Amino acid sequence: VCETDSFAAVRCGVGKYAAAFSSDVLLDRYPELVCLYSVGMAGALSDSLDTGDIVLGTAAGSIISI
């Protein structure tokens, strides 16, 4: 966990379970937390995309409810 007075970040690794676990760690460590951003990257499903291209999603593939 990397933290300052008003910001904390954690690198969780690959997969939705690693993200959920890291979210739990942050929530346990910072019970006053009011906002949590989860950011991820994934491989391309199209040959027309190159490394460095930015793709904006329109829907979530899976959602974990904790």
PDB file of C-alpha atoms in Angstrom:
ATOM      1  CA  VAL A   1       0.000   0.000   0.000  1.00  0.00           C
ATOM      2  CA  CYS A   2       1.306   3.428  -0.984  1.00  0.00           C
ATOM      3  CA  GLU A   3      -0.239   6.222   1.072  1.00  0.00           C
ATOM      4  CA  THR A   4      -0.216   9.928   1.905  1.00  0.00           C
ATOM      5  CA  ASP A   5      -2.533  11.958   4.141  1.00  0.00           C
ATOM      6  CA  SER A   6      -5.359  11.890   1.594  1.00  0.00           C
ATOM      7  CA  PHE A   7      -4.532   9.103  -0.870  1.00  0.00           C
ATOM      8  CA  ALA A   8      -3.821   5.380  -0.776  1.00  0.00           C
ATOM      9  CA  ALA A   9      -3.053   3.036  -3.653  1.00  0.00           C
ATOM     10  CA  VAL A  10      -2.513  -0.691  -3.864  1.00  0.00           C
ATOM     11  CA  ARG A  11      -1.263  -2.839  -6.734  1.00  0.00           C
ATOM     12  CA  CYS A  12      -3.307  -5.990  -6.583  1.00  0.00           C
ATOM     13  CA  GLY A  13      -2.235  -8.164  -9.496  1.00  0.00           C
ATOM     14  CA  VAL A  14      -4.321  -9.954 -12.099  1.00  0.00           C
ATOM     15  CA  GLY A  15      -7.962 -10.910 -11.818  1.00  0.00           C
ATOM     16  CA  LYS A  16     -11.197  -9.938 -10.166  1.00  0.00           C
ATOM     17  CA  TYR A  17     -10.481 -11.926  -7.000  1.00  0.00           C
ATOM     18  CA  ALA A  18      -7.162 -10.142  -6.484  1.00  0.00           C
ATOM     19  CA  ALA A  19      -8.985  -6.828  -6.968  1.00  0.00           C
ATOM     20  CA  ALA A  20     -11.680  -7.818  -4.466  1.00  0.00           C
ATOM     21  CA  PHE A  21      -9.066  -8.914  -1.918  1.00  0.00           C
ATOM     22  CA  SER A  22      -7.162  -5.640  -2.304  1.00  0.00           C
ATOM     23  CA  SER A  23     -10.400  -3.696  -1.879  1.00  0.00           C
ATOM     24  CA  ASP A  24     -11.028  -5.571   1.374  1.00  0.00           C
ATOM     25  CA  VAL A  25      -7.516  -4.720   2.575  1.00  0.00           C
ATOM     26  CA  LEU A  26      -8.079  -1.017   1.870  1.00  0.00           C
ATOM     27  CA  LEU A  27     -11.497  -1.026   3.542  1.00  0.00           C
ATOM     28  CA  ASP A  28     -10.098  -2.777   6.626  1.00  0.00           C
ATOM     29  CA  ARG A  29      -7.146  -0.392   6.857  1.00  0.00           C
ATOM     30  CA  TYR A  30      -9.184   2.760   6.139  1.00  0.00           C
ATOM     31  CA  PRO A  31     -12.694   2.312   7.605  1.00  0.00           C
ATOM     32  CA  GLU A  32     -13.435   6.007   6.946  1.00  0.00           C
ATOM     33  CA  LEU A  33     -12.922   5.453   3.200  1.00  0.00           C
ATOM     34  CA  VAL A  34     -15.722   7.083   1.194  1.00  0.00           C
ATOM     35  CA  CYS A  35     -14.555   6.425  -2.369  1.00  0.00           C
ATOM     36  CA  LEU A  36     -12.696   3.540  -4.012  1.00  0.00           C
ATOM     37  CA  TYR A  37     -11.501   3.580  -7.637  1.00  0.00           C
ATOM     38  CA  SER A  38     -10.608   0.332  -9.343  1.00  0.00           C
ATOM     39  CA  VAL A  39      -8.561   0.638 -12.524  1.00  0.00           C
ATOM     40  CA  GLY A  40      -7.512  -2.255 -14.729  1.00  0.00           C
ATOM     41  CA  MET A  41      -5.992  -3.166 -18.063  1.00  0.00           C
ATOM     42  CA  ALA A  42      -6.689  -6.077 -20.368  1.00  0.00           C
ATOM     43  CA  GLY A  43      -5.559  -7.563 -23.652  1.00  0.00           C
ATOM     44  CA  ALA A  44      -7.133  -6.662 -26.971  1.00  0.00           C
ATOM     45  CA  LEU A  45      -9.733  -8.739 -28.767  1.00  0.00           C
ATOM     46  CA  SER A  46      -9.191  -7.000 -32.084  1.00  0.00           C
ATOM     47  CA  ASP A  47      -6.234  -7.095 -34.461  1.00  0.00           C
ATOM     48  CA  SER A  48      -6.952  -3.448 -35.361  1.00  0.00           C
ATOM     49  CA  LEU A  49      -5.725  -2.312 -31.911  1.00  0.00           C
ATOM     50  CA  ASP A  50      -2.067  -1.529 -31.257  1.00  0.00           C
ATOM     51  CA  THR A  51      -0.050  -1.276 -28.050  1.00  0.00           C
ATOM     52  CA  GLY A  52      -0.806   2.082 -26.451  1.00  0.00           C
ATOM     53  CA  ASP A  53      -4.294   2.451 -27.973  1.00  0.00           C
ATOM     54  CA  ILE A  54      -6.900   3.654 -25.490  1.00  0.00           C
ATOM     55  CA  VAL A  55     -10.241   1.850 -25.469  1.00  0.00           C
ATOM     56  CA  LEU A  56     -13.195   3.102 -23.438  1.00  0.00           C
ATOM     57  CA  GLY A  57     -15.581   0.418 -22.238  1.00  0.00           C
ATOM     58  CA  THR A  58     -19.350   0.769 -22.374  1.00  0.00           C
ATOM     59  CA  ALA A  59     -20.201  -2.110 -20.010  1.00  0.00           C
ATOM     60  CA  ALA A  60     -18.659  -4.254 -17.277  1.00  0.00           C
ATOM     61  CA  GLY A  61     -17.883  -7.909 -17.976  1.00  0.00           C
ATOM     62  CA  SER A  62     -18.291  -8.970 -14.363  1.00  0.00           C
ATOM     63  CA  ILE A  63     -19.149  -7.318 -11.097  1.00  0.00           C
ATOM     64  CA  ILE A  64     -18.279  -8.637  -7.647  1.00  0.00           C
ATOM     65  CA  SER A  65     -20.554  -7.644  -4.804  1.00  0.00           C
ATOM     66  CA  ILE A  66     -18.783  -7.688  -1.461  1.00  0.00           C
TER      67      ILE A  66
END
